[in-house]
Each structure stands twice: as C-alpha cells, then as structure tokens.
Coordinates of C-alpha atoms in Angstrom, one line a residue:
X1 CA 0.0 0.0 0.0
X2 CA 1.3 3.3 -1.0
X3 CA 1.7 5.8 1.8
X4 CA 2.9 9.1 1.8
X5 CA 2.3 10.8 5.6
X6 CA 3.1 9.6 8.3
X7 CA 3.5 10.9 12.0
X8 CA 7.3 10.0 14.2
X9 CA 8.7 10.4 17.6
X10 CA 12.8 11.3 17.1
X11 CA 15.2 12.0 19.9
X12 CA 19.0 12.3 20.4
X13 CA 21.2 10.6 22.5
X14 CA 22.1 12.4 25.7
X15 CA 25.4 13.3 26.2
X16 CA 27.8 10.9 28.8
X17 CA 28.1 12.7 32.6
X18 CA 31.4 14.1 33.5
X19 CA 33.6 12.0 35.8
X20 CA 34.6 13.1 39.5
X21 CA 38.0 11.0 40.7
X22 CA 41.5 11.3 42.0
X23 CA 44.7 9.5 41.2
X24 CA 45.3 6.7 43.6
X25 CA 48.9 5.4 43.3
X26 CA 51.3 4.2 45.3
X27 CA 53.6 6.7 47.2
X28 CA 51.2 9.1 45.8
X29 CA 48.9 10.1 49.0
X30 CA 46.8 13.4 47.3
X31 CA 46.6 12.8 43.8
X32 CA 45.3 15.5 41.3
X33 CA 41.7 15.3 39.4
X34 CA 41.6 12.5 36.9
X35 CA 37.6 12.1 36.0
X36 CA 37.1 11.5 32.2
X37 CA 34.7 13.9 29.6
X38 CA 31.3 11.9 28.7
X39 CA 31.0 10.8 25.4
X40 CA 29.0 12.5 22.7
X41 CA 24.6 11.6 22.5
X42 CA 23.7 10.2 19.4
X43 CA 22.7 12.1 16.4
X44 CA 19.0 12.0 14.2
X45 CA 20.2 11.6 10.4
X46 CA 17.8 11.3 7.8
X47 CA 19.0 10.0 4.4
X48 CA 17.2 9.3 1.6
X49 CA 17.7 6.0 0.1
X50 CA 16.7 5.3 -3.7
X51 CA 15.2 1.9 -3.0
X52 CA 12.2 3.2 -1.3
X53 CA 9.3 5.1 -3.0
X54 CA 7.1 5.2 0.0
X55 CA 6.5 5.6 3.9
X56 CA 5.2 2.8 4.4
X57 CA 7.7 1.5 7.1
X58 CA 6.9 4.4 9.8
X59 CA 3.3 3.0 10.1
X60 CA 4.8 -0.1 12.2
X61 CA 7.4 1.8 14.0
X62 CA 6.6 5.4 15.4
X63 CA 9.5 5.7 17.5
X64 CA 13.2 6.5 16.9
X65 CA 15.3 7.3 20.1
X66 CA 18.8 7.4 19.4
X67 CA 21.6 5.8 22.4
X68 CA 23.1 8.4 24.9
X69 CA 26.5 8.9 25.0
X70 CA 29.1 6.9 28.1
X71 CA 30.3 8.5 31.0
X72 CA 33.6 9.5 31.5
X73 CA 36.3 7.2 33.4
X74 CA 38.8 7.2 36.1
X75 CA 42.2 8.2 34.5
X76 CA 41.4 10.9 32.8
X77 CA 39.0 8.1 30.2
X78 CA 37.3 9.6 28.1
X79 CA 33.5 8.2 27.8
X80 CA 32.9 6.5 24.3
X81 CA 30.6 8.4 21.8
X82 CA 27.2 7.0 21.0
X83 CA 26.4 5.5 16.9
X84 CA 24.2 7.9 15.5
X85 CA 20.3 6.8 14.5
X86 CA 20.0 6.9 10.7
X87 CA 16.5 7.1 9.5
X88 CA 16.2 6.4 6.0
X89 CA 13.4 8.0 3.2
X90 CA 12.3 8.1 -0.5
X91 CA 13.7 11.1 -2.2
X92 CA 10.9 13.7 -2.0
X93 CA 10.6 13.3 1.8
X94 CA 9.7 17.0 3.6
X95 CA 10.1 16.6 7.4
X96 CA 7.9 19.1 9.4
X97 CA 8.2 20.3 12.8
X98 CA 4.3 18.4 14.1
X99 CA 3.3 20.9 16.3
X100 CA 3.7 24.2 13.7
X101 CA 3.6 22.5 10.3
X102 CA 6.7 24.2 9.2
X103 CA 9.5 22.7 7.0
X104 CA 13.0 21.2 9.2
X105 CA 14.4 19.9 5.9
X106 CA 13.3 18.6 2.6
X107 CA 15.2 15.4 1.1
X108 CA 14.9 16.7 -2.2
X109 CA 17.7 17.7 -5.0
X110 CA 21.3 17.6 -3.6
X111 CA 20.1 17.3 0.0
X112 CA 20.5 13.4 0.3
X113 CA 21.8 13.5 4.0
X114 CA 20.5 16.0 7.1
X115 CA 21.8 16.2 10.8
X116 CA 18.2 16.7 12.1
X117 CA 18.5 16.3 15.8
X118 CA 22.3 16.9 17.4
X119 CA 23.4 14.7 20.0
X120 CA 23.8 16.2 23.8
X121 CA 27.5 17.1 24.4
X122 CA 29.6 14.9 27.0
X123 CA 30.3 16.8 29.9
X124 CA 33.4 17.8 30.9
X125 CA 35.0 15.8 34.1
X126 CA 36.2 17.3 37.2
X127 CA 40.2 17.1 35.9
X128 CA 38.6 20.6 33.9
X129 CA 38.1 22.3 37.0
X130 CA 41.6 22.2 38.8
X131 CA 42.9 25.6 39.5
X132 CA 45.7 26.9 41.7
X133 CA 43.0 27.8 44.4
X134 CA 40.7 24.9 44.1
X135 CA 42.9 21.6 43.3
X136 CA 40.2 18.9 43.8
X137 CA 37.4 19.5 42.7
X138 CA 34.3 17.4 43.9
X139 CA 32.0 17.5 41.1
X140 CA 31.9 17.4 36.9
X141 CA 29.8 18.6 34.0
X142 CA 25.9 16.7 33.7
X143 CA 26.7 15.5 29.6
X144 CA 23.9 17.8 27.9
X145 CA 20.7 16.5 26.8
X146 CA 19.4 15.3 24.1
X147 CA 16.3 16.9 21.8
X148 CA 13.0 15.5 21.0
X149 CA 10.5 16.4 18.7
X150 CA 7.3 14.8 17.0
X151 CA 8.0 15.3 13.3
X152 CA 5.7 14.4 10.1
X153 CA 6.7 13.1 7.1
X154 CA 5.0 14.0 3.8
X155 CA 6.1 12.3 0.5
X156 CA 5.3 15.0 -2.5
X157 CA 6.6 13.3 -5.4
X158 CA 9.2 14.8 -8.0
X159 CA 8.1 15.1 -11.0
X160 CA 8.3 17.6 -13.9
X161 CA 4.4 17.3 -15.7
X162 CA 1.8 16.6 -13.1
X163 CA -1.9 15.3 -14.7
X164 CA -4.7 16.5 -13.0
X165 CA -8.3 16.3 -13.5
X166 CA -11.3 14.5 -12.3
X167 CA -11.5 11.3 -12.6
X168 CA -12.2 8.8 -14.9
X169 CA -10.8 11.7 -17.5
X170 CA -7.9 9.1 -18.7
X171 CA -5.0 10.1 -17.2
X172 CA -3.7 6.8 -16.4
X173 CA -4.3 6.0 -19.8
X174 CA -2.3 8.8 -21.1
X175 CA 0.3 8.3 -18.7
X176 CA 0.6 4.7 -19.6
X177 CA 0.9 5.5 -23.3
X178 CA 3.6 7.8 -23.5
X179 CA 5.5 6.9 -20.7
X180 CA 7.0 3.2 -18.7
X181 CA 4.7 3.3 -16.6
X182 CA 1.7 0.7 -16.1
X183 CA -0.9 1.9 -13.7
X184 CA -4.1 0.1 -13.5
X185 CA -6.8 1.1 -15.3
X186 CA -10.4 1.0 -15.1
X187 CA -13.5 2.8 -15.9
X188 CA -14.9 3.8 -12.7
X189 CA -14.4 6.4 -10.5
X190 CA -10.9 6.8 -8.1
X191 CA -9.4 3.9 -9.9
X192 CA -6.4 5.7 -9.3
X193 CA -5.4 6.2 -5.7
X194 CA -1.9 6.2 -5.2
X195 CA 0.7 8.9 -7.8
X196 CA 2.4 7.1 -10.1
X197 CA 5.1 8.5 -12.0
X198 CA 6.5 7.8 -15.6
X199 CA 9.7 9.0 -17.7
X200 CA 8.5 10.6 -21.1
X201 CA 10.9 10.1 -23.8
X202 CA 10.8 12.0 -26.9
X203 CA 14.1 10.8 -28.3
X204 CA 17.7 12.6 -28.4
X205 CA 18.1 13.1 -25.0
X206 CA 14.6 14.9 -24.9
X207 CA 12.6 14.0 -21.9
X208 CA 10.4 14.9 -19.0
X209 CA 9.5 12.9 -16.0
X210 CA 5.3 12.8 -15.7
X211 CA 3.5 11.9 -12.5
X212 CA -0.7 10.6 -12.7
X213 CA -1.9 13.0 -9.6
X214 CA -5.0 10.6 -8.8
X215 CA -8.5 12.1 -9.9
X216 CA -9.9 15.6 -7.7
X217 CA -12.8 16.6 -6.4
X218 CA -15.3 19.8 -5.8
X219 CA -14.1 20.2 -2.3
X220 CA -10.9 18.4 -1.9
X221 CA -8.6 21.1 -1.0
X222 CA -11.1 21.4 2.3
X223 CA -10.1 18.0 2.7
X224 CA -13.4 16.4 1.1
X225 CA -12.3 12.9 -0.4
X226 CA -8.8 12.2 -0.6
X227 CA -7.9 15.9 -1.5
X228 CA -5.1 17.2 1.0
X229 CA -3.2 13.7 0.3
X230 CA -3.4 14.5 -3.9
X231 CA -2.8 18.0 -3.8
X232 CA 0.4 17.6 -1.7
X233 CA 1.7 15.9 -4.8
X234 CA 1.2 18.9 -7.8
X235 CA 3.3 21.1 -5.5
X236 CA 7.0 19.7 -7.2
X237 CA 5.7 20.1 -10.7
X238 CA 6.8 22.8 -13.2
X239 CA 4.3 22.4 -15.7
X240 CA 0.1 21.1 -15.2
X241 CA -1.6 19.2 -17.6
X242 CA -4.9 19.5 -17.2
X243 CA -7.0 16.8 -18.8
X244 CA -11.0 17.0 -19.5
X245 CA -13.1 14.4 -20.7
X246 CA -14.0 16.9 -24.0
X247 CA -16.5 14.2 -25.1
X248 CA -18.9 14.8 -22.1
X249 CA -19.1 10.7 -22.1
X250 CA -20.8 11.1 -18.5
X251 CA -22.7 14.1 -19.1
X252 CA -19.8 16.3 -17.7
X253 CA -19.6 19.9 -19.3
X254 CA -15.8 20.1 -20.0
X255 CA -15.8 24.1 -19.5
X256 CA -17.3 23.9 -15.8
X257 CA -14.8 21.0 -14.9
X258 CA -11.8 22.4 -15.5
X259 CA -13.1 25.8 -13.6
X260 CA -13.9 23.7 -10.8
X261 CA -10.2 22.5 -10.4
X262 CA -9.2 25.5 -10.9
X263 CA -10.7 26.8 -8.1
X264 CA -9.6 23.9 -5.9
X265 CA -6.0 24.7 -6.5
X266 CA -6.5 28.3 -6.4
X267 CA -7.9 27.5 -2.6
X268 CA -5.4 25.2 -1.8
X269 CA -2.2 27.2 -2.8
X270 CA -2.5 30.4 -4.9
X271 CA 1.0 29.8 -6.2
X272 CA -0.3 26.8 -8.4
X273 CA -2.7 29.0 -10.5
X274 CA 1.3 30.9 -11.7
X275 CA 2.5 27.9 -12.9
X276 CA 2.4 27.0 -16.6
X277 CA -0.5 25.0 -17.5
X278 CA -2.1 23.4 -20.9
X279 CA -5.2 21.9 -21.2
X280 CA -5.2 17.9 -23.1
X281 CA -9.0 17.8 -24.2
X282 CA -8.9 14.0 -24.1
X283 CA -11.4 11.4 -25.7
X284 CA -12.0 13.2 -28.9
X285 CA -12.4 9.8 -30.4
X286 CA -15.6 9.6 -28.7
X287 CA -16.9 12.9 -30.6
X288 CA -19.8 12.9 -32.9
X289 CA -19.5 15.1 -36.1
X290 CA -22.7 16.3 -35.5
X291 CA -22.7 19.7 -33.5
X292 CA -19.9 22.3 -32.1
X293 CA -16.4 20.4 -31.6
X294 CA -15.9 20.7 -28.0
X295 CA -12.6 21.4 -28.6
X296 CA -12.6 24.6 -30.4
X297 CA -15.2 25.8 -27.5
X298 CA -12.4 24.8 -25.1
X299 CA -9.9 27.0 -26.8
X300 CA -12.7 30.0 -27.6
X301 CA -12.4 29.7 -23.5
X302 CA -9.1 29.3 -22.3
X303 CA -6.7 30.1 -25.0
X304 CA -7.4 34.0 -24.6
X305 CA -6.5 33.7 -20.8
X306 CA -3.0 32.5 -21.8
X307 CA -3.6 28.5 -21.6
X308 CA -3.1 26.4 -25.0
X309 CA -5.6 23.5 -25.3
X310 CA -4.5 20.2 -27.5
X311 CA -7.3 18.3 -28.7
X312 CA -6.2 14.3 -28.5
X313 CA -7.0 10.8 -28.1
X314 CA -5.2 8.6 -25.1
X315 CA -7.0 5.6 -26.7
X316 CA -5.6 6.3 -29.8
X317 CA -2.5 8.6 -29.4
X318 CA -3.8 10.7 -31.8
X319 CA -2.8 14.4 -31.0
X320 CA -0.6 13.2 -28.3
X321 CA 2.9 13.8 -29.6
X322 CA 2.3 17.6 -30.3
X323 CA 1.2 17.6 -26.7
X324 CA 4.1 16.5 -25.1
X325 CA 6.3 18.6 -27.5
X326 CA 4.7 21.6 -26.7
X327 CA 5.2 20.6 -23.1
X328 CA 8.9 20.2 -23.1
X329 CA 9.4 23.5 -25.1
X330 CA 8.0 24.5 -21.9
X331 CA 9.7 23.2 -19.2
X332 CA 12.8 24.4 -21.7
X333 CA 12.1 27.8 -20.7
X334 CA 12.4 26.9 -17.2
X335 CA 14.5 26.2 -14.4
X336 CA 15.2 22.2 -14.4
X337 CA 16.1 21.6 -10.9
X338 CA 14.1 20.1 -8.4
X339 CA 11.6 22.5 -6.5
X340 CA 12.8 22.0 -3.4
X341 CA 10.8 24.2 0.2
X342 CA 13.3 25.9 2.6
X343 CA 13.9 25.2 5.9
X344 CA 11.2 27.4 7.8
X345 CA 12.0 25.5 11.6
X346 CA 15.7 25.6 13.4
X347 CA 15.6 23.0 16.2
X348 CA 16.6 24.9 19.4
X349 CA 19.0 23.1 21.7
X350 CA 19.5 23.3 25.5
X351 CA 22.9 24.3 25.3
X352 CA 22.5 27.0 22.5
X353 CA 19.9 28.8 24.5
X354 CA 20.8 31.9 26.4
X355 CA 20.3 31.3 30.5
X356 CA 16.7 31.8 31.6
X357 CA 16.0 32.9 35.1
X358 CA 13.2 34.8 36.7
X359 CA 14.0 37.2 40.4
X360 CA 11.0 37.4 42.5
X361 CA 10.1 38.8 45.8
X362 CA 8.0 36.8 47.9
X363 CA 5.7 37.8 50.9
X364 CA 7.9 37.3 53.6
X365 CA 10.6 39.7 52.1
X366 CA 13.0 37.0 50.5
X367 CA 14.0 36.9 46.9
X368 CA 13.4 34.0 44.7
X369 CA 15.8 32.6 41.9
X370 CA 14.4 30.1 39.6
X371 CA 15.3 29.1 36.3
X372 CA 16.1 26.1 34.3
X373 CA 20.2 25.9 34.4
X374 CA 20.4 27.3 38.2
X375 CA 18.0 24.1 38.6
X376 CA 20.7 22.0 37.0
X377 CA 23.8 23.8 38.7
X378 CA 22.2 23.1 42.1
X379 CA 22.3 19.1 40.8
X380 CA 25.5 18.6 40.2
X381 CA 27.3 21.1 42.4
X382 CA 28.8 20.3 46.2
X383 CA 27.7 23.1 48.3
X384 CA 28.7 22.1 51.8
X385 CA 32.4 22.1 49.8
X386 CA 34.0 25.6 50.3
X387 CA 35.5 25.5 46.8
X388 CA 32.4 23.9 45.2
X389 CA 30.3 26.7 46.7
X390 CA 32.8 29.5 45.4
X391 CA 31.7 28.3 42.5
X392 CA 28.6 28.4 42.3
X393 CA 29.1 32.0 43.5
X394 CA 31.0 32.2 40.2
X395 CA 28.1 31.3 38.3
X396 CA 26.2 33.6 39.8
X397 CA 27.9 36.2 39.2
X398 CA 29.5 35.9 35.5
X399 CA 25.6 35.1 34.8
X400 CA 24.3 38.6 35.5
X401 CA 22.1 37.0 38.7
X402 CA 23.7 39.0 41.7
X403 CA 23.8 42.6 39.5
X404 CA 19.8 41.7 38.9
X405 CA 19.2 40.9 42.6
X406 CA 21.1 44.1 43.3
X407 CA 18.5 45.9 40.9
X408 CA 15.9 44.4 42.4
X409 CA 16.9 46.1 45.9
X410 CA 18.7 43.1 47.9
X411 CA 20.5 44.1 50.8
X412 CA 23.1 42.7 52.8
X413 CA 21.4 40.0 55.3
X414 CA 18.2 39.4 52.9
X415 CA 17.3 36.3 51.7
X416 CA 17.8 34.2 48.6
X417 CA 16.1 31.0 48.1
X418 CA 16.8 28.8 45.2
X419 CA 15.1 25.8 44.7
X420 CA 14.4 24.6 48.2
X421 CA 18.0 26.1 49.7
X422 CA 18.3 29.5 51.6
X423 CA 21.3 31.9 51.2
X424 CA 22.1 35.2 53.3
X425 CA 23.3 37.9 50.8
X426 CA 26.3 39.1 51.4
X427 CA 28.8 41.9 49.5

C-alpha cells in the first residue's frame, strides 16, 4: 500500500556525565583530578535511500530514540561516543516540525543526507576544574541533553508534468501511453489512488519525467475525499496538464470541470494558479460530427487567458505527440532543478539557548531565583564544599544574577532561596 504521511517520535542521544576521581597510586597520598569527559549523544540523520518510494515502514514503527552517550572514566578516560540513528526516506521526503507544520528539511535535489536532531554534548570531568586555588574538585559537568521532537513526514513526489483532472478523465491512460509506466486502469471512478510516476521520452536526450496525480474533487482542497493527500503531490511540478473528458461521455460539461479545479488549486495554494499549465481535451475519439467540436469551444475559453488547449486521443494517441512537445518546449524555458521548500523551523537546543531565570520577591521579604540551568547547577554542584560553593558563587555572578538581585533592591542579610535552599546575601 502506497503511503505518503506519516507521523514519528525522534530524539537524540544524551550526552555521557562528567567523571569526578582522584589518582590513587602508590607513594602518591593526594593525587590530582583525573575524571574523564562523557562521550558525545547520538545524532538523528535522515537520508534518503533510492530503494524506497514510499513511507510505508513508519506505520509499524513510530518511534526512533537514538543511544546516549558513556560517561567519562577514572584516569582521565574519556567516555565513548554513541552511533548515531540513521532514518532512512524516498527522495521527495519533507520533514515538518508536528506541532507548527513548518518545513526542518526537505530530502529533495542535492540534500541526500541531514543532521536533524544533534546529539547532547559529554560533559566535561572534574580534571577541567583544577585551579591553583581549588585543586580537587568534587563534582563534573551533567553531559547535555538530548532533543526531541514529534515530526511528520510527507512524501510529495518529484516530477516535472503533473496530470490533474477529475476522474475517470484518462489520465492513467495517457500516462501509460507515452510513458513506462503501467498503472491500472479501469472505468470507474478513483481507480487511481496512489501517484504514479513515468519518464516521457521524446528521443535525443529529450525528456520529462510525468506523475498521474490521482482524480480531484469539488471540495478536496477542504479536505473532502482524498484531497489534502493528492494536492500535496502537484506542489513539485513545473508544468500542469490538465485533462477534461472533452466528449462529455458522462454528461460532464468540459468548461465547468476544469473551472472547478481550478478553483480547488486556487484554494489550496494560490502559487499553483502561476505555474504554466495546458489543457489535453482528451477522448476526442468519442466525438460525434454532429454539433460544435468541444474542442474549439475549449480554446474559444481558455486560449485568450494564456492557456493552450491540444485536442487528443489517449485511446488512440492521436494528438498526443504535439502535446508532449509543446510541453517540453516548456519546461525548456524553465529552471530544471528540483523545486525543493526551505527550511522554515531551526531546532533549538538546551545548550544553545541563552540562561533563563526569573527574580522574584516573595511575601515574607525573601527573593526568589528560579530558572532552568540554576535548577541543573544546584544538581550537580557540592555546596557544603567551600570550593564547590565559590563556585557556584561564580556562576552567579558571570551570569548577571547578583547585579539583577542588586537591581531588584537586595541588601546585605536578605534572603535568597533557590530551589528549596536559603542563602544570606552578602557583598
């Protein structure tokens, strides 16, 4: 079964904890700071892989969590990296951030490998933080986390010529005649449900690739039918095709179809209405003499609002080859690489993002610190060691906190509470 969304967990590897030792040798009583670095979190790749065509996978597995990263040694050993998680895709593959629909990379063209999600750094062991005042350290760098997003896959497919129409209009049949490909083919309506793509030959190097966008409906970019999964797929192509059932063979007027889709693109993306587009008035082998030919009313229509109309036969081929040559003069004038959407969503990381804190007063007169990284310093920090607490009094300081308390009207004897623990301030 073709399938061309899908919705995935991804998250990166934490990175490995810092390591807190001390050399222990012999005749060597008060040996130095030794703990190891962790090693780096896993990274989220994506790379596209030419042996798939669909997403069909990520329906059985919804979750991809890469491995975290070691944690540092005794003897200065350094805590082994983790592999990264590659997550392999069809070409054509736009990954979205879930929650604000907006692009994190599109697999498309030259991009055939993406660092989506970093790994958390290792963090740094406590051999780091030996200085001439504090020569034994009691505590290391927490490795940095990992991040995690839901993400959602949508497969638009790359083609240069996309077919649209209703249904049952013979584009399958077109697209099996003057192309490789073979899609089934019957006469009722949404025969076709999944894209299928062909490569158009016209000989001497001459060419197009042409994808069958299954049949629309009045509606369907609100979502009525199967409309939002087709549409995504006319977004790639250069150059529309649109084929009408000219012959009316189901009592269809021709003029008032092709308005109709019109309008549907128009209402799903404006942009579609710019690109080039000709008009194939298919089954004129169905036409009686009697009567106006349906195809001169077609171009008495559109041909004045800049859109060419070809009156042929899929059945038949008849009037197909000046179709597809007027095509590929087209897409001649035009830019042959790959439309390819730009990255709209940059994945923000815990250790890119500048330190967040808020300074409070509460009833009782005291002044409250909170924020995020002053939660994670008070972790991993050894207050009741003299040197441990100096510097976390650095970190208060080089931060901006004690100038912002000072702002806020602290004075000497007041009191700070942080997470549960009480500090006098002092100058």
């Amino acid at each position: 079964m073709f399938a061309d969304r899908a919705k995935i967990f991804i998250k990166s590897g934490k990175g490995g904890d810092g390591h807190v030792s001390f050399r222990r040798e012999l005749y060597v009583p008060a040996g130095g700071p030794d703990g190891g670095d962790g090693g780096r979190g896993g990274d989220i790749i994506f790379e596209v892989d030419p042996g798939l065509n669909t997403l069909t996978d990520f329906r059985h597995i919804r979750k991809y969590v890469a491995k975290n990263g070691e944690e540092g040694g005794k003897r200065r050993c350094h805590g082994a990296s983790a592999d990264d998680l590659v997550i392999r895709v069809p070409e054509g593959t736009v990954i979205k951030d879930f929650e604000s629909g907006k692009v994190i990379a599109d697999m498309s063209g030259e991009n055939r490998r993406e660092v989506i999600l970093r790994g958390g750094k290792g963090g740094l062991g406590n051999m780091h933080f030996a200085t001439p005042t504090m020569q034994a350290p009691k505590y290391a760098q927490p490795g940095q986390d990992g991040a995690e997003l839901w993400v959602l896959l949508e497969l638009k497919v790359i083609a240069d010529v996309g077919l649209v129409g209703f249904p049952n209009v013979g584009k399958s049949t077109l697209l099996s005649r003057v192309s490789n490909a073979h899609p089934k083919i019957a006469n009722y309506h949404f025969t076709t449900l999944d894209p299928h793509l062909g490569v158009v030959d016209l000989g001497e190097g001459a060419g197009f690739v042409m994808a069958d966008i299954p049949g629309l409906i009045e509606g369907a970019s609100q979502g009525v039918g199967l409309g939002h999964d087709f549409l995504r797929h006319i977004e790639r192509c250069r150059v529309l095709i649109h084929v009408v059932d000219a012959a009316g063979t189901e009592g269809r007027d021709p003029v008032a179809d092709i308005r109709a889709i019109h309008a549907e693109l128009e209402a799903y993306s404006p942009e579609l209405l710019t690109r080039p587009m000709v008009i194939a008035a298919n089954k004129m082998d169905a036409v009686y003499a009697d009567g106006e030919n349906p195809a001169e009313l077609l171009k008495k229509t559109f041909e004045p609002e800049g859109i060419r109309v070809f009156p042929i036969s899929a059945v038949t081929g008849k009037g197909v080859k000046e179709l597809l040559y007027a095509v590929f003069e087209l897409l001649r004038t035009m830019d042959r690489e790959p439309i390819v959407f730009e990255k709209e969503f940059h994945v923000e990381y815990a250790g890119d993002r500048n330190l967040s804190y808020t300074v409070s007063r509460d009833d009782d007169g005291s002044y409250v610190v909170e924020g995020p990284r002053i939660e994670k310093m008070l972790g991993y920090t050894n207050l009741e060691s003299e040197k441990g607490f100096q510097f976390f009094q650095n970190f208060l300081k080089e931060n901006g906190i004690l100038k912002d308390l000072e702002d806020a009207g602290i004075q000497e004897g007041d009191t700070v509470r942080m997470y549960g623990l009480s500090f006098d301030y002092y100058k």
